[in-house]
């Protein structure tokens, strides 16, 4: 592998390629010297590789920009091509489909990484038209750095800024634009402002009037845009209820404020390296190149009929395409983070998010952690790094990557900074635990899954004695439920005795461990249990299955001998319990049983009521294992033995409703069912997209072969000296065969597409019915329990109902020992080594309402794209005038639909 590639990749790193030195000036000189020598031989390879490095390791952009500036002194043509390629990447970009997958192979294996770069798939979508936010933002930063290195004219960069600014201003204009797409306009302004820490000082020095015009334009834009509320996307539930103060800022307003402070400080900052200043005397001799004008893509026209629904749909689409990159999660007190300039936090977050984005992937985890701990900033940032990672892990509506990725990054950071980061992570967990009652339900679930997995990688070590006091709280208290769910997830990742051993410093917490026992088989013959006739039926069925009798024979036995004598309910119970017991040894055993004898279950569970009984039997058999209950129901749904409607009805049955605020068990089953339904639709859409491409290709081939055949048939040839219509018979026959095959292929693809379209239409109808049924059931169960709106019109009001009741209690009575009516323990007791005066003042009924409303909002948010398709029906059939305002508010918050639009 060529050394110049290694030199380019490793610039800025303390590594052997640079003699273990970390001086940026020396790195730039070495890299420049190597590239200058290699340009004559490898110029065509260096250019794309250099751009890839700059785009996919953006924290090194100031170094790459300075290297390009120095090369401009020696080879203007090469640097002109660099500038033109930047233009191309923004306007007619050849994009890597794998979002930087080439670099995720790992910097340790440079040859392998380069081969992936060469083999990457490309398409012709450009960054602006495709809305590739990360690439647009990074390329804009690179342009700012190239301007600092005298590679491009500052006026050209200002023209780019003004193009984006003009598009943004037009977008939010009520008459000329489409304000529903403000997310796109905000993104363009964010791109402009985020360039200024890297190039603002030079722009002010070289083109002060032009950059002042841009700043005035940005300020004017901020005055006409709509303030963005985080409703529905806040990490904490109370945030959605709290009235915003007039001076509270959204992300763009906050960034503008930070840029203004930077400007008032003379654009001085230390968190952005400025290596070009060390070469300024040389760089001024280079020729600056023009950067051509850009054109922003046309946005969709405003809806022909303006309404809250049509505008809401477009606003949702815009926010999906141009999402806000980060929502700050302030976990730690301000004194934990060093006294930074306001802009320093933004820059450090940019570095961290860039590394997380471009180094995602299993094989690049180590490099990700390595770069995150070695950012080019002069201050310590462990607390800021933790807040940034957790803000991404808990980001709503969904994190940029799978939660597992952040789990691995945190583990690697704990190993990379063993003396600092583990304590920071522990502090973050404690801080979030203190606020767990207000944490969004989706965030709470993600935190439980992350924390249990994190502990499993560190021998399940945690000072559980700190949280032992949760046993003194009522069973519905969120802190107690959190500890209970973490322990349950730990048991899934290990085994019961191991987890019990991990809480030996707080042995009383064993009460919160899930039951240790295995399956609960109703027809077990062990332990001298009394047998009845159903035991005999179970044994007979078991012997048939173990004897590998086919499903048809088992069905005959059930229909002819069991149902006529014992009835269908007994038959269902015996068959399901017996088959579950046979398949209980492992997940593979379960799959085998369902594949071989699923027909038996389908035969006796042929309607919704029977399927609900089937789910009841699964839940009864695996009552000691929430994991196996969820897995079994999920597999049965996959084999079409249980419908999603049956699962919804079962989850919202009276027995399960009582667990909504104390266990994740019913919610996990419901999440799986809705997710599987949604995934089927997603898969069909992907298959249809692929088939449409195949059909277009098949049509082209069919048209070409037909044209070739017609041309051949119309051609005059000489046969025995006489003119004959038609070409050589052998070739003509071959062309006819090709045309027929192409036509058949086109017809086959078209037929497959039509079949998929029919399946999708049916799936969408089923999905619509599912969501309507789900929300109707949610509305009904909540209407039964939610207090009158005069008592609680907000979540905060709901939380204070019991507290208000307690205020009315006579002070003398309250001075006696308060006994928790759920656990029979003194509320002020420190029996379990916890904190003094720990209480939870929300009543059980109110907590049930809070938890259920939180899950309603979470479902609405996660499946907003689907729900918006059926919003008219949802409004007409569910969100009527009679619906409880808190239920309406939860649905609207999940859809990010202003409540006053109802």
XYZ file of C-alpha atoms in Angstrom, residues 126-615:
490
model
C -26.000 15.324 -5.313
C -25.839 16.398 -1.675
C -28.200 19.360 -1.979
C -30.908 17.648 -4.025
C -30.817 14.450 -1.968
C -30.837 16.394 1.305
C -27.704 14.667 2.617
C -27.403 16.918 5.639
C -24.113 15.601 6.971
C -22.323 15.894 3.647
C -23.633 19.385 2.956
C -22.554 20.578 6.399
C -19.071 19.038 6.153
C -18.441 20.303 2.630
C -19.436 23.795 3.707
C -16.927 23.603 6.554
C -14.241 22.405 4.119
C -14.962 25.362 1.845
C -14.525 27.741 4.791
C -11.147 26.194 5.607
C -10.056 26.312 1.956
C -10.914 30.012 2.002
C -8.672 30.453 5.065
C -5.837 28.772 3.125
C -6.287 31.170 0.182
C -7.573 28.368 -2.062
C -10.959 29.900 -2.838
C -12.068 33.498 -2.980
C -13.866 34.710 0.176
C -16.431 36.343 -2.078
C -17.285 32.931 -3.562
C -18.017 31.565 -0.098
C -20.208 34.576 0.669
C -22.161 33.873 -2.548
C -22.799 30.319 -1.328
C -23.983 31.700 2.011
C -26.299 34.151 0.286
C -27.731 31.407 -1.926
C -28.673 29.345 1.112
C -29.928 32.424 2.964
C -32.125 33.488 0.049
C -33.618 29.991 -0.247
C -34.300 29.891 3.500
C -35.979 33.297 3.533
C -38.152 32.373 0.555
C -39.164 29.074 2.166
C -40.600 30.679 5.305
C -42.330 33.444 3.368
C -46.090 32.914 3.673
C -46.813 34.195 0.143
C -43.831 32.995 -1.909
C -42.692 29.908 -0.069
C -43.882 26.940 1.945
C -43.442 27.528 5.701
C -44.202 23.864 6.393
C -40.674 23.171 5.148
C -39.021 25.478 7.678
C -36.878 22.530 8.806
C -35.004 22.788 5.489
C -34.617 26.556 5.819
C -33.343 26.221 9.387
C -30.834 23.626 8.238
C -29.435 25.987 5.592
C -28.982 28.752 8.164
C -27.380 26.276 10.566
C -24.887 25.358 7.817
C -23.933 29.018 7.391
C -23.521 29.680 11.104
C -21.630 26.447 11.761
C -18.988 27.476 9.193
C -18.137 30.699 10.992
C -16.008 29.258 13.838
C -13.730 27.862 11.125
C -13.678 30.873 8.803
C -15.419 33.843 10.411
C -12.237 35.704 11.368
C -10.863 35.601 7.801
C -14.195 36.624 6.282
C -14.470 39.633 8.602
C -10.887 40.592 7.783
C -11.117 40.166 4.006
C -14.740 40.897 3.078
C -16.213 42.716 6.098
C -19.118 44.343 4.278
C -20.205 41.153 2.543
C -20.133 39.013 5.694
C -21.943 41.762 7.612
C -24.644 41.616 4.941
C -24.948 37.865 5.536
C -25.190 38.350 9.308
C -27.915 40.968 8.878
C -29.752 38.556 6.579
C -29.528 35.766 9.152
C -30.890 38.088 11.836
C -33.750 39.084 9.529
C -34.502 35.411 8.861
C -34.626 34.657 12.580
C -37.146 37.453 13.010
C -39.636 35.957 10.523
C -39.249 32.222 11.133
C -41.447 30.304 13.534
C -39.903 29.431 16.913
C -39.457 25.658 17.064
C -40.923 23.895 20.069
C -39.534 20.587 21.291
C -43.028 19.349 22.104
C -43.152 15.578 21.753
C -39.367 15.307 21.481
C -38.365 16.451 24.974
C -36.399 14.037 27.116
C -38.579 14.887 30.109
C -42.371 14.733 30.200
C -42.811 17.920 32.228
C -41.081 19.901 29.480
C -44.115 19.396 27.234
C -46.379 20.896 29.890
C -44.235 23.791 30.991
C -45.001 27.123 29.415
C -41.958 28.474 27.635
C -40.527 31.766 28.711
C -40.390 34.371 25.916
C -36.582 34.445 25.952
C -36.146 30.648 25.773
C -34.266 29.693 22.623
C -34.550 26.810 20.210
C -31.427 25.228 18.706
C -30.950 27.739 15.863
C -31.604 30.746 18.089
C -29.128 29.332 20.607
C -26.469 28.859 17.906
C -27.023 32.420 16.692
C -26.472 33.675 20.225
C -23.208 31.728 20.499
C -21.999 33.131 17.160
C -22.830 36.659 18.299
C -20.723 36.171 21.446
C -17.887 34.808 19.299
C -18.144 37.836 17.024
C -18.071 40.250 19.963
C -14.905 38.473 21.175
C -13.149 39.196 17.884
C -13.666 35.631 16.568
C -11.005 34.349 18.956
C -11.319 30.744 20.075
C -8.976 27.884 20.855
C -11.188 24.876 20.120
C -10.672 25.142 16.338
C -7.077 24.530 15.163
C -5.802 27.222 12.815
C -2.694 25.629 11.333
C -2.865 27.822 8.235
C -1.596 30.750 10.327
C 1.794 29.013 10.628
C 2.077 29.066 6.825
C 0.349 32.390 6.162
C 3.427 34.001 4.611
C 3.591 31.175 2.057
C -0.138 30.758 1.427
C -0.711 34.391 0.374
C 1.384 33.715 -2.724
C -1.091 31.121 -3.996
C -3.788 31.820 -6.544
C -7.330 31.772 -5.189
C -9.888 29.920 -7.283
C -13.505 30.779 -7.923
C -16.198 28.502 -6.548
C -19.163 28.370 -8.906
C -22.693 29.284 -7.861
C -25.032 26.708 -6.317
C -28.766 26.340 -6.712
C -30.919 25.024 -3.887
C -33.454 22.318 -4.781
C -37.095 23.185 -5.282
C -39.220 22.273 -2.290
C -42.752 20.854 -2.547
C -45.493 23.378 -3.216
C -47.787 24.288 -0.348
C -50.881 22.062 -0.083
C -53.681 23.127 -2.410
C -56.010 23.119 0.590
C -54.391 24.642 3.638
C -55.361 22.890 6.846
C -53.714 21.713 10.034
C -53.595 18.188 8.598
C -52.114 18.970 5.174
C -49.555 21.367 6.650
C -48.817 18.930 9.475
C -48.046 16.145 7.003
C -45.620 18.354 5.080
C -44.006 19.600 8.278
C -43.515 15.986 9.367
C -41.904 15.101 6.009
C -39.607 18.123 6.271
C -38.454 17.238 9.781
C -37.753 13.672 8.680
C -35.558 14.854 5.822
C -33.854 17.680 7.741
C -33.767 16.501 11.363
C -32.242 18.515 14.172
C -28.862 16.955 14.777
C -28.799 17.167 18.554
C -31.066 18.017 21.452
C -28.986 18.891 24.459
C -29.469 16.715 27.507
C -28.183 18.656 30.491
C -27.380 15.863 32.928
C -24.661 17.412 35.052
C -24.561 20.676 37.019
C -22.817 23.540 35.266
C -19.771 23.370 37.567
C -18.947 19.910 36.206
C -18.169 21.356 32.783
C -15.220 23.714 32.496
C -15.860 27.401 32.033
C -16.005 27.475 28.250
C -16.858 30.091 25.703
C -20.445 29.524 24.523
C -19.177 28.488 21.075
C -16.762 25.909 22.552
C -19.606 23.623 23.576
C -21.063 23.729 20.078
C -17.680 22.946 18.478
C -16.932 20.069 20.847
C -20.403 18.634 20.135
C -19.743 18.936 16.401
C -16.484 17.002 16.749
C -18.105 14.282 18.852
C -21.124 13.895 16.591
C -18.918 13.770 13.494
C -16.786 10.990 14.960
C -19.883 9.058 16.049
C -21.377 9.422 12.586
C -18.396 8.563 10.424
C -16.989 5.782 12.596
C -20.213 3.882 13.170
C -19.820 0.172 12.648
C -18.587 -2.831 14.570
C -15.038 -2.890 13.202
C -14.310 0.818 13.778
C -15.370 1.044 17.433
C -11.819 1.278 18.739
C -10.964 4.122 16.342
C -14.193 5.880 17.310
C -13.261 5.827 21.003
C -9.672 6.782 20.193
C -10.688 9.884 18.234
C -13.335 10.871 20.775
C -10.766 11.033 23.570
C -8.248 12.921 21.404
C -10.214 15.872 20.039
C -8.207 19.009 19.146
C -9.550 21.114 22.025
C -7.535 22.652 24.911
C -9.987 21.734 27.685
C -11.238 18.580 29.396
C -14.590 17.419 28.118
C -15.432 14.040 29.694
C -18.723 15.341 31.102
C -19.638 17.039 27.849
C -18.783 13.831 25.963
C -21.057 11.797 28.227
C -23.912 14.265 27.808
C -23.492 14.217 24.029
C -23.486 10.412 23.810
C -26.493 10.065 26.089
C -28.306 12.786 24.134
C -27.853 10.633 21.018
C -28.763 7.371 22.733
C -31.990 8.936 24.036
C -32.657 11.171 21.010
C -36.312 11.261 19.960
C -37.999 10.111 17.823
C -35.090 7.723 17.308
C -31.300 7.733 17.637
C -29.186 8.075 14.466
C -27.842 4.543 14.990
C -28.907 1.428 16.824
C -28.634 1.796 20.610
C -26.144 -1.083 20.642
C -23.608 1.182 18.900
C -23.676 3.720 21.723
C -23.408 0.898 24.255
C -20.194 -0.285 22.623
C -18.800 3.240 22.347
C -19.396 3.888 26.055
C -17.732 0.572 26.944
C -14.691 1.419 24.818
C -14.473 4.913 26.295
C -14.539 3.450 29.811
C -11.593 1.261 28.811
C -9.781 4.116 27.047
C -10.173 6.480 30.039
C -10.330 4.090 33.007
C -9.473 6.776 35.533
C -12.132 9.263 34.470
C -14.943 8.123 32.203
C -16.451 5.255 34.260
C -17.072 7.697 37.108
C -18.619 10.182 34.675
C -20.941 7.487 33.275
C -21.904 6.440 36.796
C -22.661 10.069 37.600
C -24.845 10.335 34.510
C -26.782 7.215 35.528
C -27.339 8.565 39.032
C -28.490 11.931 37.693
C -30.929 10.333 35.254
C -32.154 7.970 37.967
C -33.027 10.968 40.129
C -35.163 12.337 37.282
C -36.546 8.992 36.123
C -40.116 9.867 37.112
C -40.119 12.694 34.548
C -38.127 10.899 31.835
C -40.023 10.153 28.614
C -41.269 6.536 28.545
C -39.343 5.709 25.365
C -36.173 7.204 26.842
C -36.788 5.254 30.034
C -37.003 1.972 28.104
C -33.808 2.739 26.170
C -32.013 3.659 29.402
C -33.035 0.357 31.010
C -31.828 -1.649 28.002
C -28.558 0.274 27.805
C -27.790 0.145 31.535
C -28.446 -3.590 31.889
C -26.261 -4.316 28.858
C -23.541 -1.971 30.099
C -23.411 -3.671 33.498
C -23.241 -7.091 31.838
C -19.904 -6.019 30.335
C -18.528 -5.036 33.737
C -19.401 -8.106 35.812
C -22.758 -6.540 36.816
C -20.885 -4.381 39.333
C -22.923 -1.477 40.681
C -23.357 0.001 44.188
C -26.917 -1.284 44.498
C -27.000 -0.351 48.178
C -27.420 3.272 47.028
C -30.760 2.341 45.518
C -31.962 -0.121 48.116
C -34.339 2.539 49.405
C -36.612 1.931 46.395
C -38.084 -0.984 48.360
C -39.615 1.619 50.662
C -41.419 3.175 47.704
C -44.772 1.952 46.360
C -44.567 -0.699 43.660
C -45.583 1.832 40.993
C -42.861 4.379 41.804
C -40.739 4.878 38.641
C -37.427 4.465 40.505
C -38.534 1.127 41.906
C -39.832 -0.020 38.507
C -36.556 1.073 36.893
C -34.467 -1.068 39.274
C -36.867 -3.981 38.807
C -36.686 -3.802 35.002
C -32.882 -3.441 34.961
C -32.541 -6.572 37.111
C -34.981 -8.462 34.870
C -32.983 -7.520 31.765
C -29.752 -8.539 33.510
C -31.190 -11.993 34.155
C -31.883 -12.280 30.404
C -28.240 -11.458 29.694
C -26.835 -13.807 32.324
C -28.565 -16.104 34.810
C -30.535 -15.617 37.986
C -27.902 -16.701 40.516
C -25.242 -14.477 38.936
C -27.485 -11.416 39.155
C -28.474 -12.272 42.718
C -24.788 -12.445 43.603
C -24.239 -8.989 42.082
C -26.704 -7.414 44.570
C -25.207 -9.034 47.655
C -24.496 -5.568 49.102
C -28.237 -4.933 48.987
C -29.747 -8.410 49.524
C -33.229 -7.015 50.082
C -33.362 -6.140 46.365
C -33.836 -9.841 45.669
C -37.495 -8.978 46.095
C -37.323 -7.164 42.750
C -35.672 -10.013 40.840
C -37.937 -11.914 38.458
C -39.089 -15.372 39.635
C -36.338 -17.960 39.438
C -38.517 -20.854 38.346
C -38.760 -22.095 34.782
C -41.906 -22.981 32.842
C -45.197 -23.491 34.611
C -46.630 -26.585 32.902
C -50.199 -27.258 33.960
C -49.960 -30.979 33.195
C -46.615 -31.707 34.807
C -46.410 -35.125 36.452
C -43.518 -34.155 38.709
C -43.664 -33.430 42.443
C -46.505 -35.894 42.934
C -49.142 -33.588 41.489
C -52.634 -34.986 41.282
C -53.464 -36.228 37.814
C -56.728 -35.891 35.982
C -58.052 -36.815 32.580
C -56.411 -33.818 30.938
C -53.002 -35.093 32.085
C -53.671 -38.273 30.136
C -54.591 -36.295 27.024
C -51.387 -34.301 27.364
C -49.297 -37.463 27.693
C -50.968 -38.982 24.636
C -50.372 -35.846 22.593
C -46.776 -35.664 23.808
C -46.094 -39.260 22.745
C -47.518 -38.537 19.286
C -45.283 -35.497 18.859
C -42.196 -37.292 20.154
C -43.086 -40.169 17.861
C -42.991 -37.643 14.999
C -46.598 -38.121 13.986
C -47.606 -35.636 11.304
C -49.760 -32.634 12.145
C -52.741 -34.082 10.263
C -52.917 -37.076 12.619
C -52.724 -34.832 15.684
C -55.552 -32.687 14.277
C -57.642 -35.837 13.751
C -57.086 -36.882 17.376
C -58.119 -33.459 18.662
C -61.189 -33.145 16.433
C -62.433 -36.691 16.892
C -61.493 -37.561 20.469
C -60.828 -34.418 22.476
C -63.211 -31.661 21.357
C -66.392 -33.811 21.277
C -65.737 -35.042 24.828
C -63.988 -32.175 26.602
C -64.839 -29.121 24.521
C -62.721 -26.733 22.468
C -61.349 -24.761 25.438
C -59.877 -27.853 27.099
C -58.522 -29.012 23.752
C -56.852 -25.651 23.212
C -55.351 -25.634 26.698
C -53.997 -29.188 26.451
C -52.574 -28.774 22.945
C -50.926 -25.409 23.599
C -49.505 -26.312 27.014
C -48.149 -29.626 25.742
C -46.558 -28.192 22.601
C -45.033 -25.330 24.587
C -43.582 -27.810 27.064
C -42.029 -29.882 24.288
C -40.514 -26.726 22.794
C -39.336 -25.250 26.108
C -35.777 -26.600 26.096
C -34.475 -23.904 23.772
C -35.538 -21.319 21.221
C -34.645 -23.799 18.466
C -36.952 -26.417 20.008
C -39.771 -23.855 20.057
C -39.273 -22.981 16.375
C -39.211 -26.664 15.411
C -42.459 -27.368 17.262
C -44.214 -24.359 15.717
C -43.053 -25.274 12.221
C -44.169 -28.901 12.522
C -47.351 -28.475 14.530
C -48.372 -24.883 13.942
C -51.230 -26.201 11.798
C -52.685 -27.876 14.876
C -52.729 -24.591 16.774
C -54.111 -22.734 13.737
C -56.927 -25.273 13.442
C -58.163 -24.867 17.017
C -57.412 -21.117 17.274
C -59.325 -20.001 14.199
C -60.903 -16.807 15.544
C -59.883 -13.839 17.672
C -61.370 -15.150 20.920
C -59.469 -18.427 20.573
C -56.257 -16.547 19.743
C -56.648 -14.481 22.911
C -57.030 -17.748 24.849
C -53.874 -18.972 23.105
C -51.946 -15.894 24.273
